Amino acid sequence: MGEFEVHRARLFAYLPSGLRCLAAPRPPGPPRLAAARIDGAVEVYGLRANSFQEKVIPGHQTQAPEALCWAAGSRLFGAGLSGDIVEYDLERLCVKYALDSFGGPIWSMVTDPKGTQLAIGCDDGSVKLFQILPDRIQFEKNLDRQKDRILCLSWHPSGTKIAAGSIDLIRVFDVKSGHAVQRILVDRRARGFRNRECVVWSVGFLSDGTIISADSAGKLQFWNSETGTLRQTHPLSSSAVLSLAVSEKEDSIVVGTAEGSVYQFQLLPAKLGSSEHQWVQTKPFHHHSHDVRAVAHTPTALISAGLDGLLVIRPLMEKVEAKTYEAALRKVTFPHRRLVSCARKARLLLFQYPQHLELWRLGATNATGHDGEVLPVSQPPEHLLQLKAKGPEHIGSSCISPCGGWIAYSTASRFYLHQVQLSGEQVAIKKVPKVPKLVHSAHQLLYSADSTRLFVASNQGSVHVVKLLHSGVCKYLHTLGPNSETTEAAYLLAVSADGKWLAVASGDWAINIYTLQSAKVFEFSIVDKEYTPWSRKVQQHGLHKDWLERDTPITHIAFNPKQASHILLHDTYMFCILDKSLPLPDDDAILTNQQSLRKTARHAFKICKKYQPLMFVDLLDENSLVVVERPLTDIQAQLPPPVYRKKFGT
């Protein structure tokens, strides 16, 4: 592995936005989870792809969803306090269209069991139904308008009735007539709640007519929808119960509270061998520090999302095979995309925040030392500039050139390019006034190694190539497009060190390789498995079991230009120098204990877990690395105070 001088940077004050809502599709829909954050960002995770964050639609100041739902197969809809219903374009990664509900702020939205209708709960007390057409949605009708805002909704599995929760009340609507056919007064009998409003935050409607409610009094309750009578009460929290989700088979419920706790309830026999069943609390989980605003229940996992920005996917061990990727508990704190870029030659770091960029110069040392020694800093890191984005749209991608002379960034609708001039301690930045009209926005940005070309990943797998001139102007050269038609946006770029080749990955998992000298395309298909000889060797031998059981994805890959056999990879909790010239380890070999490796047989994986959590790792040159960390304690310190939880002995 050799020795590296490591620049350890904790300069990026990344703070995840809280998670507001989740949507998991009903089988046989694609196994994808949608999550919306308070800042308006929408993320899509592939549940069969190790919960990888496949797509991200950047946030927006005025379009933060209160509710998400999948409908008509793989179409994703959102609604929020702006009063608009939006459909998301998951190919172009933007809002496809927005439709005013004319009911004021929208608090809830659900799809019917067939996925052909949307029901929304509005601030004006109305429940509105919309028909889902092939290319849009259309207003269908209003149900009986109520006095209070409609905070939560749930369709009966038959599609004939809807349960609606508000303040102190649950109402049942007949979908055909539009009339309220049942009115249930929620029980306030909880400590300190007798004379206070009881807010029904979430409801579920079961096939047998049972309605489940979660409320601000800290209770989970089960009601008979025909008679309006209470069947069961489970006091769970001294604060609110905020969210619930029911399994497809209706034999399990997951519940989230304002204290950060998550509970599972299961429908079990009242007695051994009895045909009578009752709901029993079976498993409590404590992974969150703040409100659990949303939960989801898939056939194999319980999923929770909190205001602490943490997404937790907890497998149901009785439903999955042990010691597999599916069996791993996953806590998603950091994005699975790059928010840091490095100007290797200039020793600069660019940090991407939702509405601004920060440019820093790395520190330096004049000292030398031994392995593991911390060297004194002769020149501390320096904050050079902050570049603020204009408008309500958040920054979706950004990049700094290797020479440090260019910064590009993009929102969902606009692309920006700036020239940076560094002279000693003086920093000047100038916006490039005329950018090519063809370049509207970018899903990913990348510069060539010599900083003379900028690659802009666009829609339908295409990449625009822009030439950069020292005079501070840019010129459109051409657009690279795949041979095969694709509707998915390009989202990953990599250019060779010699500037001759560009690799482009699009959302349909196709990788296209372009020769930049003639702008021709060579297609590399993951499905066809056209790999290099070393890759074929890996497939034949297999990877070490400890490597396969990692619970966070690789988020960055780099090559050492002086060592062609070395590959640098990192995830959230480790970085690895992979030496292709050494043999692959067998399962009985030690993978991560580097002290033991020095005494035993050498293999290809050299892993370091000294630095974590990792936002970014890259080679500055053949002898030095830059490591960007973001400690979880620093994130927790910036969050608002959680609900107080009394602990034993305090």
XYZ file of C-alpha atoms in Angstrom:
650
model
C 0.000 0.000 0.000
C 2.878 2.368 0.716
C 2.819 5.521 2.827
C 0.716 8.585 2.089
C 0.662 12.063 3.538
C -2.998 12.469 4.497
C -4.699 15.878 4.544
C -7.470 15.324 7.108
C -10.195 17.943 6.511
C -13.259 18.602 8.662
C -14.171 21.792 6.844
C -17.455 20.710 5.237
C -20.337 21.552 7.608
C -22.748 19.230 5.830
C -26.136 18.993 7.553
C -28.738 16.564 6.162
C -32.198 18.018 5.779
C -34.848 16.245 7.839
C -36.955 13.565 6.174
C -40.639 14.398 5.891
C -42.390 11.535 4.056
C -41.861 8.116 2.464
C -43.577 6.104 -0.257
C -43.084 2.392 -0.884
C -44.939 0.901 -3.874
C -47.389 -1.935 -3.477
C -46.332 -5.251 -5.047
C -46.005 -6.019 -7.914
C -44.669 -2.492 -8.383
C -40.893 -1.955 -8.706
C -39.136 -2.308 -5.320
C -38.202 1.350 -4.984
C -38.551 3.648 -1.994
C -39.208 7.375 -2.439
C -38.253 9.827 0.313
C -38.841 13.581 0.529
C -36.873 15.986 2.675
C -37.919 19.215 4.345
C -35.833 21.221 1.860
C -37.904 19.789 -1.024
C -35.384 17.224 -2.283
C -36.841 13.886 -3.428
C -34.733 10.707 -3.402
C -35.411 7.267 -4.877
C -33.724 4.162 -3.418
C -33.475 0.769 -5.103
C -34.459 -1.717 -2.413
C -33.107 -4.645 -4.447
C -29.903 -2.756 -5.256
C -28.629 -2.697 -1.644
C -30.801 0.376 -0.962
C -28.669 2.507 -3.270
C -29.786 6.111 -3.779
C -30.523 5.781 -7.497
C -32.087 9.170 -8.211
C -32.128 12.613 -6.582
C -34.376 15.516 -7.574
C -32.780 18.665 -6.047
C -34.668 20.618 -3.416
C -36.758 23.749 -3.896
C -37.634 26.425 -1.337
C -41.368 26.473 -2.185
C -41.991 22.854 -3.219
C -41.453 20.757 -0.101
C -43.771 17.691 -0.175
C -45.894 16.766 2.829
C -46.876 13.516 1.101
C -45.553 11.191 -1.611
C -47.188 8.235 -3.318
C -46.544 5.836 -6.163
C -49.385 5.262 -8.625
C -50.077 3.677 -12.006
C -47.017 1.463 -11.734
C -43.933 3.614 -11.385
C -45.299 7.178 -11.464
C -44.410 9.316 -8.437
C -46.632 12.119 -7.135
C -46.074 14.679 -4.398
C -48.192 17.279 -2.624
C -47.467 19.925 -0.015
C -48.367 23.161 1.708
C -48.047 25.137 -1.538
C -51.401 23.604 -2.511
C -50.019 21.985 -5.667
C -50.031 18.348 -6.697
C -46.886 17.567 -8.681
C -45.796 14.609 -10.762
C -42.057 13.966 -10.867
C -40.145 13.138 -14.030
C -37.864 10.333 -12.871
C -35.977 10.318 -16.176
C -35.132 14.021 -16.360
C -35.036 14.320 -12.544
C -37.317 17.342 -12.250
C -40.976 18.262 -11.714
C -42.981 17.212 -14.774
C -45.966 19.458 -13.994
C -47.873 20.992 -11.085
C -51.649 21.298 -10.625
C -53.367 23.592 -8.126
C -55.736 21.656 -5.870
C -57.798 24.772 -5.023
C -58.109 23.492 -1.468
C -55.278 25.422 0.143
C -52.284 23.637 1.695
C -52.304 19.858 1.183
C -51.532 17.770 4.277
C -51.998 14.246 2.958
C -52.272 12.255 -0.254
C -52.907 8.570 -0.953
C -53.592 6.449 -4.020
C -56.436 3.959 -4.318
C -55.664 0.200 -4.299
C -55.763 0.031 -8.120
C -53.429 3.013 -8.528
C -55.890 4.913 -10.729
C -57.055 7.661 -8.349
C -55.455 10.136 -5.940
C -57.171 11.398 -2.797
C -55.812 14.552 -1.139
C -56.607 16.041 2.272
C -56.680 19.839 2.278
C -56.432 22.666 4.770
C -59.962 23.859 3.932
C -61.434 20.563 5.215
C -62.029 19.017 1.799
C -61.073 15.598 0.469
C -60.583 15.784 -3.295
C -60.330 12.927 -5.770
C -58.243 13.091 -8.944
C -58.223 10.613 -11.808
C -54.794 9.473 -13.019
C -54.616 9.678 -16.818
C -51.705 8.456 -18.991
C -50.028 11.880 -19.198
C -51.605 13.943 -16.410
C -54.149 13.964 -13.572
C -57.671 15.351 -13.703
C -59.993 16.575 -10.950
C -62.877 14.154 -10.406
C -64.923 15.305 -7.389
C -65.030 16.589 -3.800
C -66.179 14.518 -0.858
C -68.274 16.186 1.861
C -66.361 19.191 3.159
C -65.534 19.202 6.881
C -64.795 21.922 9.394
C -61.156 21.068 10.185
C -58.152 20.444 7.964
C -57.684 16.848 6.785
C -54.317 15.699 8.131
C -54.218 12.027 7.051
C -56.019 9.630 4.730
C -56.242 5.895 4.067
C -58.234 3.977 1.433
C -60.051 0.792 2.357
C -58.502 -2.103 0.335
C -61.813 -2.445 -1.544
C -61.478 1.141 -2.810
C -65.045 1.978 -1.708
C -64.300 3.962 1.466
C -61.719 6.443 2.770
C -60.778 7.122 6.399
C -59.741 10.713 7.154
C -58.091 11.994 10.336
C -58.287 15.571 11.609
C -58.419 17.278 15.016
C -60.305 15.134 17.579
C -62.088 13.204 14.812
C -61.856 10.361 12.316
C -64.384 10.342 9.497
C -65.252 7.569 7.061
C -66.349 8.609 3.554
C -68.240 6.588 0.987
C -66.304 7.183 -2.235
C -69.266 6.684 -4.581
C -71.705 9.041 -2.838
C -69.065 11.395 -1.445
C -70.837 11.507 1.933
C -69.369 10.960 5.405
C -70.919 7.724 6.736
C -69.160 7.546 10.120
C -67.846 10.055 12.631
C -65.501 8.780 15.377
C -64.549 11.007 18.313
C -60.974 10.212 19.286
C -60.373 9.239 22.910
C -58.506 11.977 24.808
C -58.027 9.945 27.965
C -54.274 10.392 28.261
C -52.278 12.211 30.906
C -52.483 15.950 30.324
C -54.714 15.652 27.231
C -58.223 15.724 28.686
C -58.672 19.443 27.927
C -56.419 19.650 24.881
C -56.986 18.990 21.194
C -56.038 15.520 20.044
C -54.496 15.599 16.562
C -54.864 12.434 14.475
C -51.552 12.325 12.605
C -51.909 9.033 10.746
C -54.562 6.414 9.944
C -54.691 2.939 8.401
C -57.776 1.158 7.028
C -57.802 -2.672 7.141
C -59.835 -5.136 5.064
C -62.004 -6.171 8.051
C -63.089 -2.560 8.583
C -60.676 -1.819 11.420
C -59.258 1.723 11.447
C -55.906 2.282 13.153
C -55.074 5.790 14.374
C -51.907 7.454 15.673
C -52.392 10.693 17.606
C -50.776 13.570 19.464
C -51.742 12.043 22.831
C -49.161 9.301 22.260
C -51.660 6.502 21.531
C -52.124 3.872 18.865
C -55.808 2.950 18.725
C -57.928 0.383 16.864
C -61.529 1.268 15.901
C -64.535 -0.520 14.447
C -65.414 1.610 11.400
C -69.002 0.304 11.242
C -69.988 1.074 14.836
C -67.372 3.749 15.616
C -66.370 1.927 18.813
C -62.887 1.554 20.259
C -61.393 -1.956 20.180
C -57.873 -1.506 21.553
C -55.641 1.259 22.909
C -51.850 1.137 23.186
C -50.234 4.112 25.005
C -46.786 4.377 23.400
C -45.305 7.762 24.188
C -45.528 10.777 26.461
C -45.366 12.807 23.244
C -47.042 12.272 19.871
C -47.297 9.155 17.728
C -46.717 10.636 14.278
C -46.764 7.900 11.667
C -47.876 4.351 10.940
C -47.751 1.881 8.054
C -49.404 -1.509 7.573
C -47.890 -4.551 5.866
C -49.466 -5.864 2.676
C -50.771 -8.971 4.506
C -52.180 -6.768 7.309
C -50.417 -8.808 9.992
C -47.801 -6.216 11.010
C -47.708 -2.478 11.713
C -44.765 -0.106 12.100
C -45.215 3.072 14.160
C -43.018 6.178 14.623
C -43.079 8.633 17.553
C -41.930 12.175 18.319
C -39.383 10.754 20.780
C -37.528 9.030 17.938
C -38.709 5.519 18.846
C -40.107 3.043 16.326
C -42.406 0.162 17.317
C -43.625 -2.933 15.542
C -47.025 -4.472 16.275
C -47.957 -7.945 15.077
C -51.297 -9.725 14.830
C -50.812 -12.842 16.962
C -53.069 -15.558 18.441
C -54.573 -14.490 21.770
C -53.626 -17.899 23.163
C -51.523 -20.755 21.867
C -53.569 -22.583 19.244
C -56.414 -20.038 19.435
C -58.200 -18.793 16.309
C -58.742 -15.422 17.979
C -56.008 -12.863 17.214
C -54.978 -9.576 18.791
C -52.460 -6.831 18.096
C -49.343 -7.118 20.258
C -46.352 -4.783 20.516
C -43.354 -6.983 19.729
C -40.296 -4.906 18.868
C -39.150 -1.396 19.887
C -36.258 0.277 18.021
C -34.290 3.374 18.994
C -32.231 4.512 16.002
C -33.458 8.131 15.744
C -32.780 11.129 17.968
C -35.706 13.241 16.715
C -39.278 12.954 15.395
C -39.946 9.935 13.193
C -42.180 11.711 10.697
C -42.611 8.804 8.288
C -42.511 5.000 8.237
C -42.961 2.350 5.554
C -43.516 -1.396 5.663
C -42.174 -3.616 2.857
C -42.436 -7.413 2.713
C -38.897 -7.735 4.118
C -38.155 -4.554 6.113
C -39.366 -1.800 8.434
C -38.316 1.649 7.208
C -38.261 4.841 9.249
C -37.343 8.443 8.454
C -36.719 11.230 10.939
C -36.093 14.927 11.349
C -32.505 13.962 12.196
C -32.103 13.254 8.458
C -31.563 9.545 9.077
C -33.189 6.872 6.920
C -33.190 3.484 8.662
C -33.963 0.236 6.819
C -34.296 -2.560 9.334
C -34.714 -6.062 7.852
C -37.316 -8.453 9.188
C -34.945 -11.313 9.928
C -37.681 -13.918 9.646
C -38.280 -12.748 6.050
C -34.693 -12.614 4.723
C -31.773 -14.978 4.414
C -29.132 -14.508 7.118
C -25.697 -13.081 6.230
C -26.807 -11.451 2.995
C -27.005 -7.837 1.835
C -30.742 -7.881 2.589
C -30.032 -8.870 6.204
C -27.883 -5.798 6.913
C -29.298 -2.940 8.992
C -28.842 0.208 6.900
C -28.611 3.733 8.249
C -28.461 6.265 5.434
C -27.038 9.535 6.763
C -24.957 10.754 3.853
C -25.901 11.055 0.178
C -24.733 8.392 -2.267
C -23.464 11.099 -4.622
C -20.535 13.459 -4.607
C -20.898 16.826 -2.841
C -17.140 17.515 -2.745
C -14.804 18.104 -5.682
C -11.050 18.608 -5.616
C -8.665 20.762 -7.651
C -5.637 18.491 -7.332
C -3.098 20.827 -8.886
C -4.263 23.879 -6.942
C -4.934 21.921 -3.714
C -8.446 23.334 -3.402
C -11.722 21.782 -2.207
C -15.201 22.824 -3.359
C -18.111 21.990 -1.030
C -21.690 21.878 -2.330
C -24.447 23.087 0.003
C -28.107 23.358 -1.066
C -27.927 27.083 -1.857
C -24.236 27.983 -1.931
C -20.747 26.693 -2.668
C -17.649 27.096 -0.518
C -14.071 27.096 -1.793
C -11.240 26.162 0.594
C -7.490 25.912 0.244
C -5.903 22.922 1.978
C -3.411 23.468 4.761
C 0.276 22.606 4.430
C 3.204 21.380 6.537
C 6.954 21.654 6.227
C 7.633 18.726 8.539
C 8.232 15.044 7.810
C 7.496 12.110 10.087
C 6.854 8.407 10.542
C 3.803 6.239 9.869
C 0.836 7.342 12.021
C 2.486 10.546 13.235
C 0.478 13.810 13.177
C 2.499 16.576 11.520
C 2.353 20.213 12.665
C 0.555 22.592 10.292
C 2.695 25.416 8.912
C -0.171 26.928 6.897
C -3.767 26.355 8.098
C -6.676 25.686 5.716
C -8.151 28.876 4.274
C -11.743 29.704 3.354
C -11.394 31.519 0.037
C -14.930 32.331 -1.081
C -18.636 31.585 -0.875
C -20.704 31.509 -4.053
C -24.458 31.885 -3.479
C -27.065 30.473 -5.843
C -29.944 32.684 -6.945
C -33.612 31.773 -6.830
C -35.568 29.074 -4.988
C -33.982 26.077 -6.761
C -31.253 24.195 -4.927
C -27.904 23.277 -6.435
C -28.004 19.827 -8.012
C -24.411 19.417 -9.199
C -21.096 21.279 -9.047
C -17.424 20.846 -9.882
C -14.084 22.683 -9.769
C -11.448 22.213 -12.451
C -8.136 20.481 -11.586
C -6.267 23.772 -12.060
C -8.700 25.575 -9.732
C -9.508 28.184 -12.359
C -13.112 27.222 -13.147
C -16.216 26.497 -11.058
C -19.435 25.191 -12.625
C -22.738 24.419 -10.963
C -26.323 23.772 -11.974
C -29.858 23.895 -10.606
C -32.808 22.031 -12.102
C -33.310 24.686 -14.775
C -30.093 26.683 -15.142
C -26.357 26.161 -15.638
C -23.689 28.568 -14.293
C -19.975 28.872 -15.073
C -17.429 31.054 -13.233
C -13.746 31.767 -13.718
C -11.611 31.921 -10.562
C -8.327 33.839 -10.338
C -5.986 33.198 -7.412
C -3.040 35.491 -6.879
C -1.336 35.031 -3.509
C -3.985 35.854 -0.912
C -6.209 37.622 -3.450
C -9.219 35.766 -4.878
C -11.319 37.038 -7.766
C -14.330 35.322 -9.349
C -16.078 36.304 -12.551
C -19.267 34.854 -14.003
C -18.923 33.728 -17.604
C -21.656 35.861 -19.230
C -22.395 33.753 -22.297
C -22.769 30.012 -21.883
C -23.977 27.809 -24.768
C -27.775 27.982 -25.140
C -27.921 24.225 -25.569
C -26.644 23.751 -21.998
C -29.751 24.394 -19.862
C -28.918 22.337 -16.766
C -26.630 19.512 -15.665
C -27.172 16.285 -13.770
C -23.394 15.895 -13.357
C -20.323 18.008 -14.193
C -16.711 17.033 -14.829
C -13.558 18.693 -16.189
C -10.825 17.115 -18.259
C -7.485 16.585 -16.484
C -5.937 19.556 -18.317
C -8.912 21.824 -17.405
C -9.571 22.742 -21.057
C -12.907 20.957 -21.456
C -16.066 20.730 -19.363
C -18.421 17.754 -19.690
C -22.078 18.450 -18.916
C -24.318 15.396 -18.322
C -27.766 16.059 -19.748
C -31.022 14.291 -20.572
C -31.427 11.087 -22.623
C -27.918 9.928 -21.791
C -26.270 12.787 -23.693
C -23.205 14.805 -22.678
C -22.423 18.316 -23.915
C -18.725 19.149 -24.364
C -17.676 22.761 -23.734
C -14.221 24.195 -24.476
C -12.737 26.575 -21.881
C -10.428 29.404 -22.955
C -7.937 31.333 -20.791
C -9.651 34.562 -21.811
C -12.619 33.579 -19.616
C -15.000 32.517 -22.361
C -16.401 29.116 -23.287
C -17.326 27.538 -26.585
C -19.727 24.691 -27.353
C -17.931 21.867 -29.192
C -20.418 19.011 -29.646
C -22.860 16.660 -27.924
C -22.057 13.029 -27.255
C -25.010 10.664 -27.444
C -25.390 6.901 -27.008
C -25.969 4.588 -29.976
C -29.077 3.098 -28.400
C -32.079 5.234 -27.499
C -32.439 5.963 -23.801
C -34.881 8.188 -21.965
C -32.808 8.254 -18.782
C -30.526 11.140 -17.844
C -26.759 10.678 -17.647
C -25.751 10.840 -13.987
C -22.131 9.614 -13.677
C -19.062 10.787 -15.591
C -15.412 9.709 -15.628
C -12.644 10.923 -17.935
C -9.282 9.247 -18.503
C -6.122 10.985 -17.305
C -4.867 11.379 -20.885
C -8.135 13.018 -21.950
C -8.845 10.476 -24.682
C -11.805 8.608 -23.175
C -15.045 9.547 -21.408
C -17.291 7.051 -19.594
C -20.961 7.934 -19.079
C -23.519 6.042 -16.957
C -27.229 6.706 -17.372
C -30.205 5.792 -15.222
C -30.977 2.638 -17.212
C -27.657 1.092 -16.029
C -26.003 1.394 -19.448
C -22.397 2.616 -19.604
C -21.167 4.274 -22.793
C -17.489 4.861 -23.549
C -16.629 7.731 -25.910
C -13.364 8.383 -27.671
C -12.993 12.142 -27.371
C -10.670 12.426 -30.348
C -13.335 11.341 -32.816
C -16.451 11.615 -30.599
C -17.435 8.023 -31.401
C -19.180 5.812 -28.924
C -18.432 2.325 -27.655
C -21.145 0.787 -25.524
C -20.305 -1.153 -22.385
C -23.259 -3.087 -21.031
C -23.414 -4.331 -17.450
C -26.017 -6.855 -18.594
C -23.684 -8.315 -21.241
C -20.776 -8.384 -18.738
C -18.090 -7.262 -21.150
C -15.385 -6.793 -18.526
C -11.607 -6.639 -18.514
C -9.606 -9.831 -17.788
C -9.042 -8.693 -14.183
C -12.796 -8.113 -13.757
C -13.513 -11.582 -15.125
C -11.021 -12.938 -12.606
C -12.961 -11.202 -9.807
C -16.233 -12.728 -11.032
C -14.741 -16.193 -11.142
C -13.031 -15.965 -7.745
C -15.675 -13.919 -5.938
C -15.185 -11.108 -3.422
C -14.465 -11.569 0.291
C -17.575 -12.077 2.460
C -16.676 -9.096 4.697
C -16.504 -6.870 1.628
C -19.897 -8.078 0.422
C -21.511 -7.458 3.833
C -20.646 -3.740 3.903
C -23.784 -1.649 4.401
C -22.792 1.538 2.508
C -22.024 1.826 -1.223
C -18.771 2.902 -2.872
C -19.233 6.600 -3.657
C -15.916 7.497 -5.314
C -13.224 5.779 -7.374
C -9.818 7.218 -8.317
C -6.661 5.920 -9.990
C -3.036 6.548 -9.129
C -1.419 7.865 -12.349
C 1.988 6.560 -11.222
C 0.678 3.118 -10.205
C -1.598 1.708 -12.906
C -2.475 -1.323 -10.768
C -3.754 0.774 -7.825
C -7.415 1.781 -7.475
C -8.676 4.016 -4.653
C -12.255 3.367 -3.468
C -14.212 4.630 -0.502
C -17.583 4.342 1.184
C -18.794 6.088 4.342
C -16.687 4.075 6.795
C -13.491 3.086 4.990
C -11.210 3.748 2.060
C -9.374 1.025 0.216
C -6.349 0.848 -2.048
C -7.011 -2.079 -4.362
C -3.802 -3.510 -5.840
C -4.674 -5.514 -8.950
C -1.185 -7.035 -9.079
C -1.806 -8.989 -5.848
C -4.017 -12.067 -5.392
C -7.642 -11.764 -4.269
C -8.308 -12.832 -0.658
C -10.175 -16.023 0.209
C -13.037 -15.895 2.725
C -10.845 -17.276 5.516
C -8.264 -14.485 5.004
C -8.161 -11.400 7.249
C -9.577 -8.483 5.234
C -9.468 -5.373 7.409
C -6.848 -5.858 10.168
C -3.817 -4.254 8.550
C -1.478 -5.054 11.467
C -2.262 -8.757 10.994
C -1.831 -8.422 7.239
C 1.772 -7.351 7.666
C 2.477 -10.701 9.348
C 0.424 -12.882 6.992
C 0.119 -13.392 3.268
C -0.467 -10.221 1.274
C -3.597 -9.722 -0.817
C -5.155 -7.055 -3.041
C -7.303 -5.213 -0.456
C -5.582 -2.611 1.749
C -8.317 -1.047 3.909
C -8.147 1.939 6.257
C -10.913 2.684 8.775
C -9.072 5.369 10.707
C -11.042 8.199 9.128
C -14.859 8.272 9.258
C -17.540 9.095 8.405
C -16.143 9.930 4.974
C -17.671 12.477 2.625
C -14.778 12.325 0.150
C -11.367 10.741 -0.423
C -9.065 11.457 -3.371
C -5.447 11.333 -4.445
C -3.729 14.716 -4.630
C -0.635 13.098 -6.124
C 1.156 9.740 -5.887
C 2.278 10.509 -2.309
C -0.664 12.321 -0.707
C -4.366 11.900 -0.037
C -7.133 14.279 0.981
C -9.804 12.932 3.346
C -13.003 14.918 4.105
C -14.759 13.763 7.295
C -18.072 14.792 8.831
C -18.392 13.398 12.382
C -21.922 12.422 13.398
C -21.497 14.265 16.694
C -21.001 17.500 14.744
C -24.247 16.892 12.839
C -26.133 16.141 16.070
C -24.805 19.350 17.618
C -26.398 21.404 14.817
C -29.844 19.796 15.066
C -32.613 21.389 17.176
C -33.109 19.881 20.648
C -34.986 16.545 20.579
C -38.002 15.702 22.707
C -36.698 15.019 26.217
C -36.612 11.336 27.147
C -36.178 10.438 30.793
C -33.532 7.753 31.260
C -33.330 5.256 34.100
C -31.457 6.617 37.089
C -31.745 10.304 36.075
